[in-house]
Structure formats: C-alpha cells, structure tokens
C-alpha cells in the first residue's frame, strides 16, 4: 500500500488519505483524482521601482516582461516587436504597483505557465492575479481575478494572495486569500494578524485543456 501511495505521488496524482483501523493496524484508503500535479516552483522575480524588466524563455521562444512608467506590465517578444498580453491593477490605479512573476511547472504532461501576482504598499495589498501560457500557439490568460470572483473572492476589499505548489508533496496548487485585522486590545502595527478568507485549489483539467478551480474553505 505504501508503495502504491509513493507511485501516485511521483505521477503527480492528487490523493486524499483517510485512516481506517483494523485491530491494531492502521491502513490507508487512497482516492485518486485525474488531475495533473504541479512541481515546486522557483523564486519569483519582483518588478518594481528599479527592476522593470524580466527576460525569460518559453520553450524555444525568447520573451520578456516589461513594466512601463504607467505601471502597466507587458508580455512581449524579446525584440519588443510583438506585444502579447498586458496587465494592470484591477482597482483602477497603478500607484505603487509591483508584479511578482514566476514560472509554474506541471508534470504528466509537462507544461509551463507564468504566475503573476500584483500588489502595492508595505503590506502587499493584492491588486491583480494571473496565470498565463500558450493555448493553440497563442498567449492567453487561464486564471485572473475574475476567475477568483466566481469562487467567492471579493475584489474591492483588502486582501493578500499567496500560493503554495507541491508544499505537501502531493502536487497540489493552493491559493490562499487573507486579510489583516487588529485583535481586541491591540494598538500597534506589529500586532496585526492575518485571517484566511478564501482557500482554493487550482488544477489542470486534462479533459477541458484548461485550469479548473475548487473551493476548499
């Protein structure tokens, strides 16, 4: 049974484990979901102030992300002749905006996407979220704030967004939205606490050829 679980994990299959007791032995029942697992990503590059450009590759294609003076982020060909996608704050202003960009990898099949998280201010208030990649050889946005709104995200309220990929060795891609609050009796900024207001799982739906989202809490 343990070998079976390890094999499922290596294949990037999401599993849920529930204990079942038989006498003094504890066995595990495994339920496999037909979803593509995600690999642990690398560190994100933050485009803000002095860092305005990120050069990267997508397969054999040379690309770059460029943050312009107006705070709009562009995904372009390396030579700048092709402007594929643009990104801007969903709340109508780009004052103090910054963009965290990192590659996201799946396994079985192997695919590559870019995750972009926009925030502003010392407390990193979220003002944008995107997952982009190629579809039918064209750059598209697979996930955006609008996708999260459909799952209960409230875009005009104060949130932070962070994501975890393969952090529990199951290949899961978890998105967590939280907000700051002052606990009773607190008076100073260092006493701020965070409360999770939305937790989602993003996954690649092999049949649909697109990202799916399910709400966890």
Coordinates of C-alpha atoms in Angstrom, one line a residue:
X1 CA 0.0 0.0 0.0
X2 CA 2.8 2.4 0.9
X3 CA 4.5 1.7 -2.5
X4 CA 1.2 2.5 -4.2
X5 CA 0.9 5.8 -2.5
X6 CA 4.5 6.8 -3.4
X7 CA 3.9 5.8 -7.0
X8 CA 0.8 8.0 -7.1
X9 CA 2.8 10.9 -5.7
X10 CA 5.5 10.5 -8.3
X11 CA 3.0 10.5 -11.0
X12 CA 1.6 13.9 -9.8
X13 CA -1.8 12.4 -8.9
X14 CA -3.7 14.2 -6.1
X15 CA -4.6 11.8 -3.3
X16 CA -6.7 12.0 -0.2
X17 CA -5.8 9.8 2.7
X18 CA -8.2 8.7 5.4
X19 CA -7.4 6.4 8.3
X20 CA -9.2 3.1 8.5
X21 CA -8.5 1.0 11.6
X22 CA -8.3 -2.8 11.6
X23 CA -7.4 -4.1 15.0
X24 CA -4.0 -2.7 15.9
X25 CA -3.1 -1.8 12.3
X26 CA -3.8 1.5 10.6
X27 CA -4.4 1.2 6.8
X28 CA -4.9 3.9 4.2
X29 CA -7.6 4.2 1.6
X30 CA -6.4 6.1 -1.5
X31 CA -8.7 8.1 -3.8
X32 CA -7.0 9.2 -6.9
X33 CA -8.2 12.3 -8.9
X34 CA -7.4 12.6 -12.6
X35 CA -5.5 15.9 -12.3
X36 CA -2.1 17.0 -13.3
X37 CA 0.3 17.6 -10.4
X38 CA 2.5 20.7 -10.0
X39 CA 6.2 20.9 -9.3
X40 CA 7.7 23.1 -6.6
X41 CA 8.3 26.5 -8.3
X42 CA 11.4 28.6 -8.1
X43 CA 11.6 32.1 -6.5
X44 CA 9.6 34.9 -8.1
X45 CA 11.1 38.0 -9.6
X46 CA 9.6 41.3 -8.3
X47 CA 9.3 44.0 -10.9
X48 CA 9.1 47.3 -9.0
X49 CA 10.9 50.7 -9.0
X50 CA 14.4 50.0 -10.4
X51 CA 13.7 46.5 -11.7
X52 CA 11.5 47.0 -14.7
X53 CA 12.2 44.0 -17.0
X54 CA 12.4 40.3 -16.7
X55 CA 13.9 38.3 -19.6
X56 CA 12.9 34.6 -19.9
X57 CA 12.2 31.8 -22.3
X58 CA 9.1 29.8 -23.1
X59 CA 10.2 26.7 -24.9
X60 CA 12.4 27.9 -27.7
X61 CA 10.8 31.3 -27.7
X62 CA 12.6 34.3 -26.1
X63 CA 10.3 36.6 -24.3
X64 CA 10.4 39.4 -21.7
X65 CA 8.1 41.1 -19.2
X66 CA 8.4 44.9 -19.2
X67 CA 6.9 47.2 -16.6
X68 CA 6.2 50.6 -18.1
X69 CA 6.2 54.0 -16.4
X70 CA 2.4 54.0 -16.1
X71 CA 2.6 50.7 -14.1
X72 CA 1.2 48.5 -16.9
X73 CA 3.1 45.2 -17.3
X74 CA 3.6 43.8 -20.8
X75 CA 4.5 40.3 -22.0
X76 CA 6.4 40.8 -25.2
X77 CA 8.8 39.1 -27.6
X78 CA 12.4 39.6 -26.7
X79 CA 12.9 42.1 -29.5
X80 CA 9.9 44.1 -28.5
X81 CA 8.1 43.8 -31.8
X82 CA 5.3 41.6 -30.5
X83 CA 3.1 42.7 -27.5
X84 CA 1.2 39.6 -26.4
X85 CA -0.6 40.5 -23.2
X86 CA -0.8 43.4 -20.8
X87 CA -1.6 43.5 -17.1
X88 CA -2.8 46.4 -14.9
X89 CA -4.3 46.9 -11.4
X90 CA -7.9 45.7 -11.2
X91 CA -8.8 48.5 -8.8
X92 CA -8.3 51.3 -11.4
X93 CA -4.9 52.6 -10.2
X94 CA -1.3 51.6 -10.7
X95 CA 0.2 53.8 -8.0
X96 CA 2.9 51.9 -6.1
X97 CA 2.1 48.7 -8.0
X98 CA 4.6 45.8 -8.3
X99 CA 4.5 42.4 -10.0
X100 CA 5.8 39.1 -8.8
X101 CA 6.4 36.7 -11.7
X102 CA 7.5 33.1 -11.6
X103 CA 7.3 30.0 -13.8
X104 CA 4.8 27.3 -12.9
X105 CA 5.5 23.7 -14.0
X106 CA 3.2 20.7 -14.3
X107 CA 4.1 17.0 -14.8
X108 CA 2.4 14.3 -16.8
X109 CA 2.0 16.2 -19.1
X110 CA 4.9 18.6 -18.7
X111 CA 3.6 22.2 -19.2
X112 CA 4.9 25.6 -18.3
X113 CA 2.9 28.7 -17.2
X114 CA 3.7 32.1 -15.7
X115 CA 2.1 33.1 -12.5
X116 CA 1.8 36.9 -11.9
X117 CA 0.8 38.5 -8.6
X118 CA 0.3 42.2 -8.4
X119 CA 0.4 44.1 -5.1
X120 CA 1.1 47.5 -3.6
X121 CA 2.2 49.1 -0.4
X122 CA 4.2 48.0 2.5
X123 CA 1.6 45.4 3.4
X124 CA 1.4 44.0 -0.1
X125 CA -2.3 44.6 -0.7
X126 CA -3.3 42.5 -3.7
X127 CA -4.4 44.2 -6.9
X128 CA -4.1 41.5 -9.5
X129 CA -3.6 37.8 -10.2
X130 CA -3.0 36.0 -13.5
X131 CA -1.8 32.6 -14.8
X132 CA -0.8 32.9 -18.5
X133 CA 0.6 30.5 -21.1
X134 CA 0.1 29.3 -24.6
X135 CA -3.1 27.8 -26.0
X136 CA -3.3 26.8 -29.6
X137 CA 0.0 28.6 -30.0
X138 CA -1.4 31.9 -28.7
X139 CA -0.8 33.6 -25.4
X140 CA -3.9 33.5 -23.2
X141 CA -4.9 34.2 -19.6
X142 CA -6.0 31.0 -17.9
X143 CA -6.8 32.4 -14.5
X144 CA -7.5 36.0 -13.4
X145 CA -9.2 37.9 -10.6
X146 CA -12.5 37.3 -12.4
X147 CA -11.9 33.6 -12.1
X148 CA -11.4 34.0 -8.3
X149 CA -14.5 36.2 -8.0
X150 CA -16.6 33.3 -9.4
X151 CA -15.3 31.3 -6.4
X152 CA -16.1 33.9 -3.8
X153 CA -13.2 36.3 -3.9
X154 CA -14.3 39.9 -3.1
X155 CA -12.1 42.1 -5.3
X156 CA -12.8 45.5 -3.8
X157 CA -11.9 44.5 -0.3
X158 CA -8.4 44.4 1.2
X159 CA -6.7 41.0 0.6
X160 CA -3.3 39.4 0.3
X161 CA -2.9 36.5 -2.1
X162 CA -0.2 33.8 -1.7
X163 CA 0.1 30.4 -3.4
X164 CA 1.7 27.1 -2.5
X165 CA 2.6 24.4 -5.0
X166 CA 3.6 20.9 -4.0
X167 CA 4.3 22.1 -0.5
X168 CA 2.8 18.9 1.0
X169 CA 4.4 16.6 -1.7
X170 CA 1.0 15.9 -3.3
X171 CA 1.5 18.2 -6.4
X172 CA -1.4 20.4 -5.3
X173 CA -1.6 24.1 -6.2
X174 CA -3.2 26.0 -3.4
X175 CA -4.2 29.7 -3.5
X176 CA -4.8 31.4 -0.1
X177 CA -6.5 34.8 0.3
X178 CA -6.2 36.5 3.7
X179 CA -6.9 39.9 5.3
X180 CA -5.3 41.8 8.1
X181 CA -7.1 42.7 11.3
X182 CA -6.3 44.2 14.7
X183 CA -7.1 41.8 17.5
X184 CA -9.0 43.1 20.5
X185 CA -6.8 45.3 22.7
X186 CA -4.1 45.7 20.0
X187 CA -2.7 49.2 19.4
X188 CA 0.4 48.9 17.2
X189 CA 1.0 47.7 13.7
X190 CA 3.2 44.8 14.7
X191 CA 0.2 43.3 16.4
X192 CA -1.7 42.9 13.2
X193 CA -3.0 39.4 12.5
X194 CA -4.0 37.6 9.3
X195 CA -7.2 35.6 8.8
X196 CA -7.8 33.4 5.8
X197 CA -11.0 34.4 4.0
X198 CA -10.7 32.1 0.9
X199 CA -8.7 28.9 0.1
X200 CA -8.8 27.5 -3.4
X201 CA -7.2 24.6 -5.3
X202 CA -6.2 25.3 -8.8
X203 CA -5.7 22.3 -11.1
X204 CA -5.1 21.5 -14.7
X205 CA -8.2 19.8 -16.2
X206 CA -6.8 17.4 -18.8
X207 CA -10.2 16.8 -20.5
X208 CA -11.0 20.6 -20.7
X209 CA -7.5 21.6 -21.6
X210 CA -7.8 24.5 -19.1
X211 CA -7.4 25.4 -15.5
X212 CA -10.1 24.3 -13.0
X213 CA -10.7 25.7 -9.5
X214 CA -12.3 24.2 -6.5
X215 CA -13.1 25.9 -3.2
X216 CA -11.5 24.3 -0.1
X217 CA -12.7 26.8 2.5

